[in-house]
Amino acid sequence: MERIEVYPYHRIKEAPGRKLLEKKRELIKSIKKAKPGQWIPYQVNLAQVWKVLLTTEVLVLSLMSFIMARASVLGELLPFMFAFTAAFSRKRPITGLAMAVGAAAGLIGSSASINIYVNIITLIVLLSLINHIKLPTDKYWWGIPFVCLTSIFLVKSLFQLKSGISFYGEMVIIFESLIAGILTFVFMVASDTIKKKKALSLFALEDIAAFLIIGIGLIMGVNGFELAGLSLSSILCRLGILAAAFLWGPGQATMVGVMVGLTPSITSSLFTLSVGLYTLSGLLAGLFRNLGKLGIIIGFMLGTMAFSLFIPETHETVLGIWETAIACLVFFLLPESFNNTVKRVPALTTLANRESSLPMAAECLKTEAIGRIKGFARVFDEIAGTLEGPGKTSSVGQETSYLNYLYDEISSGFCHQCLHYEKCWEKYCYKTSKEILDLFTIAEKAGSIAYEDCSPDFRRSCLYSRDIVNLINYLFASLRLNEYWKSRLDESCSMISRQIQGISRVIENLADDYDDNTVIDYTLKEKIKKDLKKMNIRLIDVTPIKTAAAHLYVKIIMNSCSDGQYCENHVVPAVSAVLGEKVEVLDKNCPCFMGKGNCEFILSRACTYRVTTGVAQVGKETVCGDNYTIASIQECKELIALSDGMGVGEEACVQSRSAVRMLETLLEAGFDKSVALNTINSTLLLRSSRENFATLDIAMIDLYTAEVDFIKTGSVPSFLKRGTQVEVISASSLPVGIIENMDIFTDSRRMIARDLLVMISDGVLDFSNSAPNEDSTAWIEDLLQMVESKEPQLIAEMIINRALSMCKGKPHDDMTVICTYLDLNL
């Protein structure tokens, strides 16, 4: 009994149609056994039919079929009805029957110029073919659209043959069948999405496009429905534009406005003014997006009222304003969860499932940008080479061309009319040429030639010897004048060529220093959003950005507060707790109306140190030639720069101001210090052919580590005070704008809290009563050692006053003192 037995077996394949034959036999037996008036199989089927017909899904599909039957293209084509029925009724005969009834009702109630009976018959044939033709599963995606296309084409072509062949009618049938086939494929995507019950977060772009086209068909179908003269389709179009402006901004709202504005033109053959109305209203609504729903409504109303001025019919204008008001009211009553629901669809967001491809795309963009910038530099090089020309012509060739010109002017020009021309220039050509060459030699050496300088033989043999002498003097004067202007032109071209080459080098240096290894930390982004949501802080968007130097910036967008301090009082402590380090608001952009719209601000790691500065300045003339800048640049660095232009007054001020502004701009853009200085040097060299230079004294303090980098180009010493000790930091280098390849002096120091940095211009040390061998900086060192004040402004004024007293109140140059005090950021 415990023995295991294995019995082999195989299935017997049933003959085709055997199951159908069995069903027919059972049906015949039930009919024979049934009493009069009692047919059990059909009673059961009728109950199942009513059960299916009364489901919500079938009722909704029937209603949509009713609306789709009214969506006509150019007033006589109904591709939406056939495509929608074919896509949603396959393998569902009862559902297809209900949809056919709804579509037939829509056709009967439609006011379009269409043949109702032909379309109803075509729809019935289409439903019969779809539910009875067996297609393999892998061929459904092209089989159903093909069946829809061929059904419409064949049935309507047969009716066309009955009424008479018409080329226009047949083209309309072909056009309608092709559109219906394409729409069937699109609607099958939506049908498959509904059957799979796909979540919103899994929606792809093709799913969204399919439902969007269904929405367009529904809007076209309700085009004829009106309530108190107000069009339902117009209200829905306006509502869609408002939603697009709220979700995505002016660009997408304008695009949606164009799309829905063209819908009435598709329905009929007339081009309406709704395109301009919806486009302008969508643009203005998107531009007012930062003010929230109320701002979007104001922008949309402004667009509607502005465009209404161009509509001559007053009645339509009033109805349009009422339709806009109803759409705005519905939009204003939309719940806050609407925005969050849409954001659950990644395909509708900015990143759209492309986070993994962003680093690669950024690298490609970086490479492309560098290539384009270097391409610009090569263009300037080519222009400079063109202006420079092929090089200087050899002196031998130039002299030969001059001689040819002179001989030609005398022989062919002046002597050609003379009676002795053949004797002089043909019979005795060599002798005449030598005499003329001797005259050229005298004129070239002496600058001109007198008649007495000519040989006696030449004066006897030539009838017009005096006139030839005058002609030679004139020709040589013309040659010298031409040579002068030619040299000036060559100098100008050479100078322009050098300037363009300098611009090319500047552009190339900027391209070489371009480094954009900035990335977005998506893991940190999700962590910040999740943790701040637990703290009941609602954020619209957060973007943590990490630079190439590992510095972190967090850009946050949220609803605006009423006082502008919510970010500092609530968000900063919350983000600091999430990151585990102190952060502070680096920059913020609040809306014009507090409490309305969105607020954007950037958080960065809080600096360890802070600086306080003081500046004192005195000019020799009305305008001081010294310029300075004190700026906080990226990555928590403080820039202090002092520039002294050549000379004094307005011209020196222009030079130093240009150098300081360019330096600050380049450093704020993220370029390296050496690249910035080389760029300034090249730019000053390009200004003119005369001397044009400026000194630069730069200190860049890292407020994280208190390290300071000194860069000096032609500037006087700086002073670093720590307690009672004073250190002098000096360098010997040329100012910028003198030579092309300059040497840059750089030095670094580590400052500590309560250190004082003093930077001065050369006018502070330039006073007449100083002895030639005396250290001109000694008095500043002594003064700083005695000063106990921690106020940088007071110390700067003390140094200026001492310098003025030493030069008896008459400075020999512009004076500037900048004091910087470093302390802990508590």
PDB file of C-alpha atoms in Angstrom, residues 439-576:
ATOM      1  CA  LEU A 439      67.867 112.068 -60.974  1.00  0.00           C
ATOM      2  CA  PHE A 440      65.812 109.660 -58.827  1.00  0.00           C
ATOM      3  CA  THR A 441      68.860 108.973 -56.682  1.00  0.00           C
ATOM      4  CA  ILE A 442      69.489 112.676 -56.082  1.00  0.00           C
ATOM      5  CA  ALA A 443      65.825 113.304 -55.253  1.00  0.00           C
ATOM      6  CA  GLU A 444      65.743 110.379 -52.838  1.00  0.00           C
ATOM      7  CA  LYS A 445      68.875 111.505 -50.983  1.00  0.00           C
ATOM      8  CA  ALA A 446      68.210 115.227 -50.880  1.00  0.00           C
ATOM      9  CA  GLY A 447      64.428 115.053 -50.644  1.00  0.00           C
ATOM     10  CA  SER A 448      64.052 117.114 -53.815  1.00  0.00           C
ATOM     11  CA  ILE A 449      66.085 117.994 -56.906  1.00  0.00           C
ATOM     12  CA  ALA A 450      67.032 121.361 -58.402  1.00  0.00           C
ATOM     13  CA  TYR A 451      67.568 122.040 -62.069  1.00  0.00           C
ATOM     14  CA  GLU A 452      71.248 122.797 -61.426  1.00  0.00           C
ATOM     15  CA  ASP A 453      71.700 119.297 -59.948  1.00  0.00           C
ATOM     16  CA  CYS A 454      71.045 117.712 -63.352  1.00  0.00           C
ATOM     17  CA  SER A 455      73.960 116.712 -65.544  1.00  0.00           C
ATOM     18  CA  PRO A 456      74.877 119.103 -68.424  1.00  0.00           C
ATOM     19  CA  ASP A 457      74.351 116.353 -70.958  1.00  0.00           C
ATOM     20  CA  PHE A 458      70.733 115.819 -69.726  1.00  0.00           C
ATOM     21  CA  ARG A 459      69.993 119.550 -69.796  1.00  0.00           C
ATOM     22  CA  ARG A 460      71.281 119.833 -73.400  1.00  0.00           C
ATOM     23  CA  SER A 461      69.586 116.714 -74.792  1.00  0.00           C
ATOM     24  CA  CYS A 462      66.108 117.095 -73.168  1.00  0.00           C
ATOM     25  CA  LEU A 463      63.814 119.818 -74.449  1.00  0.00           C
ATOM     26  CA  TYR A 464      61.634 119.709 -71.295  1.00  0.00           C
ATOM     27  CA  SER A 465      64.309 119.125 -68.672  1.00  0.00           C
ATOM     28  CA  ARG A 466      62.907 121.719 -66.246  1.00  0.00           C
ATOM     29  CA  ASP A 467      59.419 120.206 -66.488  1.00  0.00           C
ATOM     30  CA  ILE A 468      60.828 116.710 -65.841  1.00  0.00           C
ATOM     31  CA  VAL A 469      62.610 117.993 -62.723  1.00  0.00           C
ATOM     32  CA  ASN A 470      59.343 119.473 -61.442  1.00  0.00           C
ATOM     33  CA  LEU A 471      57.534 116.216 -62.249  1.00  0.00           C
ATOM     34  CA  ILE A 472      60.123 114.139 -60.362  1.00  0.00           C
ATOM     35  CA  ASN A 473      59.778 116.386 -57.302  1.00  0.00           C
ATOM     36  CA  TYR A 474      55.987 116.059 -57.465  1.00  0.00           C
ATOM     37  CA  LEU A 475      56.127 112.284 -57.826  1.00  0.00           C
ATOM     38  CA  PHE A 476      58.505 111.890 -54.913  1.00  0.00           C
ATOM     39  CA  ALA A 477      56.350 114.135 -52.718  1.00  0.00           C
ATOM     40  CA  SER A 478      53.318 112.015 -53.600  1.00  0.00           C
ATOM     41  CA  LEU A 479      55.212 108.806 -52.873  1.00  0.00           C
ATOM     42  CA  ARG A 480      56.343 110.080 -49.477  1.00  0.00           C
ATOM     43  CA  LEU A 481      52.788 111.146 -48.622  1.00  0.00           C
ATOM     44  CA  ASN A 482      51.388 107.793 -49.714  1.00  0.00           C
ATOM     45  CA  GLU A 483      54.080 105.992 -47.779  1.00  0.00           C
ATOM     46  CA  TYR A 484      53.235 107.980 -44.652  1.00  0.00           C
ATOM     47  CA  TRP A 485      49.533 107.202 -44.781  1.00  0.00           C
ATOM     48  CA  LYS A 486      50.225 103.587 -45.668  1.00  0.00           C
ATOM     49  CA  SER A 487      52.431 103.220 -42.607  1.00  0.00           C
ATOM     50  CA  ARG A 488      49.742 104.842 -40.454  1.00  0.00           C
ATOM     51  CA  LEU A 489      47.150 102.438 -41.870  1.00  0.00           C
ATOM     52  CA  ASP A 490      49.435  99.474 -41.197  1.00  0.00           C
ATOM     53  CA  GLU A 491      49.965 100.669 -37.633  1.00  0.00           C
ATOM     54  CA  SER A 492      46.213 100.990 -37.104  1.00  0.00           C
ATOM     55  CA  CYS A 493      45.558  97.520 -38.517  1.00  0.00           C
ATOM     56  CA  SER A 494      48.348  96.115 -36.387  1.00  0.00           C
ATOM     57  CA  MET A 495      46.949  97.755 -33.260  1.00  0.00           C
ATOM     58  CA  ILE A 496      43.424  96.512 -33.989  1.00  0.00           C
ATOM     59  CA  SER A 497      44.846  93.054 -34.674  1.00  0.00           C
ATOM     60  CA  ARG A 498      46.635  93.048 -31.310  1.00  0.00           C
ATOM     61  CA  GLN A 499      43.456  94.173 -29.566  1.00  0.00           C
ATOM     62  CA  ILE A 500      41.380  91.426 -31.173  1.00  0.00           C
ATOM     63  CA  GLN A 501      44.052  88.870 -30.294  1.00  0.00           C
ATOM     64  CA  GLY A 502      43.865  90.137 -26.720  1.00  0.00           C
ATOM     65  CA  ILE A 503      40.094  89.635 -26.710  1.00  0.00           C
ATOM     66  CA  SER A 504      40.672  86.128 -28.057  1.00  0.00           C
ATOM     67  CA  ARG A 505      43.060  85.350 -25.201  1.00  0.00           C
ATOM     68  CA  VAL A 506      40.595  86.715 -22.649  1.00  0.00           C
ATOM     69  CA  ILE A 507      37.817  84.495 -24.008  1.00  0.00           C
ATOM     70  CA  GLU A 508      40.103  81.462 -24.144  1.00  0.00           C
ATOM     71  CA  ASN A 509      41.236  81.991 -20.541  1.00  0.00           C
ATOM     72  CA  LEU A 510      37.633  82.193 -19.407  1.00  0.00           C
ATOM     73  CA  ALA A 511      36.845  78.954 -21.262  1.00  0.00           C
ATOM     74  CA  ASP A 512      39.842  77.141 -19.716  1.00  0.00           C
ATOM     75  CA  ASP A 513      38.803  78.211 -16.239  1.00  0.00           C
ATOM     76  CA  TYR A 514      35.157  77.250 -16.736  1.00  0.00           C
ATOM     77  CA  ASP A 515      34.323  74.575 -14.167  1.00  0.00           C
ATOM     78  CA  ASP A 516      30.740  73.632 -13.471  1.00  0.00           C
ATOM     79  CA  ASN A 517      30.831  70.395 -11.528  1.00  0.00           C
ATOM     80  CA  THR A 518      27.715  71.455  -9.669  1.00  0.00           C
ATOM     81  CA  VAL A 519      25.260  68.637  -8.900  1.00  0.00           C
ATOM     82  CA  ILE A 520      21.864  68.299  -7.249  1.00  0.00           C
ATOM     83  CA  ASP A 521      21.712  65.952  -4.258  1.00  0.00           C
ATOM     84  CA  TYR A 522      18.378  64.165  -4.756  1.00  0.00           C
ATOM     85  CA  THR A 523      18.791  61.957  -1.688  1.00  0.00           C
ATOM     86  CA  LEU A 524      19.184  65.017   0.523  1.00  0.00           C
ATOM     87  CA  LYS A 525      16.272  66.647  -1.266  1.00  0.00           C
ATOM     88  CA  GLU A 526      13.892  63.840  -0.295  1.00  0.00           C
ATOM     89  CA  LYS A 527      15.244  63.822   3.260  1.00  0.00           C
ATOM     90  CA  ILE A 528      14.692  67.571   3.733  1.00  0.00           C
ATOM     91  CA  LYS A 529      11.165  67.389   2.285  1.00  0.00           C
ATOM     92  CA  LYS A 530      10.246  64.424   4.450  1.00  0.00           C
ATOM     93  CA  ASP A 531      11.670  65.821   7.711  1.00  0.00           C
ATOM     94  CA  LEU A 532      10.248  69.317   7.225  1.00  0.00           C
ATOM     95  CA  LYS A 533       6.851  67.832   6.459  1.00  0.00           C
ATOM     96  CA  LYS A 534       6.959  66.105   9.851  1.00  0.00           C
ATOM     97  CA  MET A 535       7.704  69.516  11.400  1.00  0.00           C
ATOM     98  CA  ASN A 536       4.562  70.897   9.684  1.00  0.00           C
ATOM     99  CA  ILE A 537       6.585  73.140   7.345  1.00  0.00           C
ATOM    100  CA  ARG A 538       5.092  73.081   3.865  1.00  0.00           C
ATOM    101  CA  LEU A 539       7.524  73.508   0.984  1.00  0.00           C
ATOM    102  CA  ILE A 540       6.641  73.874  -2.672  1.00  0.00           C
ATOM    103  CA  ASP A 541      10.100  72.803  -3.806  1.00  0.00           C
ATOM    104  CA  VAL A 542      13.587  72.321  -2.365  1.00  0.00           C
ATOM    105  CA  THR A 543      16.828  71.912  -4.340  1.00  0.00           C
ATOM    106  CA  PRO A 544      20.103  71.069  -2.536  1.00  0.00           C
ATOM    107  CA  ILE A 545      23.040  72.057  -4.764  1.00  0.00           C
ATOM    108  CA  LYS A 546      26.615  70.876  -4.169  1.00  0.00           C
ATOM    109  CA  THR A 547      29.414  72.775  -5.883  1.00  0.00           C
ATOM    110  CA  ALA A 548      32.777  71.459  -7.044  1.00  0.00           C
ATOM    111  CA  ALA A 549      34.335  72.762  -3.801  1.00  0.00           C
ATOM    112  CA  ALA A 550      31.854  70.668  -1.741  1.00  0.00           C
ATOM    113  CA  HIS A 551      29.865  73.716  -0.634  1.00  0.00           C
ATOM    114  CA  LEU A 552      26.149  73.169  -0.107  1.00  0.00           C
ATOM    115  CA  TYR A 553      23.367  75.552  -1.113  1.00  0.00           C
ATOM    116  CA  VAL A 554      19.708  74.784  -0.467  1.00  0.00           C
ATOM    117  CA  LYS A 555      17.216  76.629  -2.646  1.00  0.00           C
ATOM    118  CA  ILE A 556      13.699  76.602  -1.200  1.00  0.00           C
ATOM    119  CA  ILE A 557      10.399  77.779  -2.691  1.00  0.00           C
ATOM    120  CA  MET A 558       7.398  78.096  -0.393  1.00  0.00           C
ATOM    121  CA  ASN A 559       4.281  80.160   0.133  1.00  0.00           C
ATOM    122  CA  SER A 560       5.041  83.714   1.165  1.00  0.00           C
ATOM    123  CA  CYS A 561       4.650  84.721   4.808  1.00  0.00           C
ATOM    124  CA  SER A 562       3.158  87.967   6.060  1.00  0.00           C
ATOM    125  CA  ASP A 563       6.285  89.516   7.613  1.00  0.00           C
ATOM    126  CA  GLY A 564       9.176  88.095   5.567  1.00  0.00           C
ATOM    127  CA  GLN A 565      10.825  86.473   8.598  1.00  0.00           C
ATOM    128  CA  TYR A 566       9.365  82.960   8.501  1.00  0.00           C
ATOM    129  CA  CYS A 567      12.378  81.618   6.614  1.00  0.00           C
ATOM    130  CA  GLU A 568      14.832  82.857   9.241  1.00  0.00           C
ATOM    131  CA  ASN A 569      12.740  82.095  12.315  1.00  0.00           C
ATOM    132  CA  HIS A 570      11.359  78.665  11.386  1.00  0.00           C
ATOM    133  CA  VAL A 571      12.901  77.213   8.221  1.00  0.00           C
ATOM    134  CA  VAL A 572      16.548  77.936   9.117  1.00  0.00           C
ATOM    135  CA  PRO A 573      16.423  76.097  12.495  1.00  0.00           C
ATOM    136  CA  ALA A 574      14.557  73.187  10.898  1.00  0.00           C
ATOM    137  CA  VAL A 575      17.020  72.772   8.025  1.00  0.00           C
ATOM    138  CA  SER A 576      19.932  73.167  10.451  1.00  0.00           C
TER     139      SER A 576
END
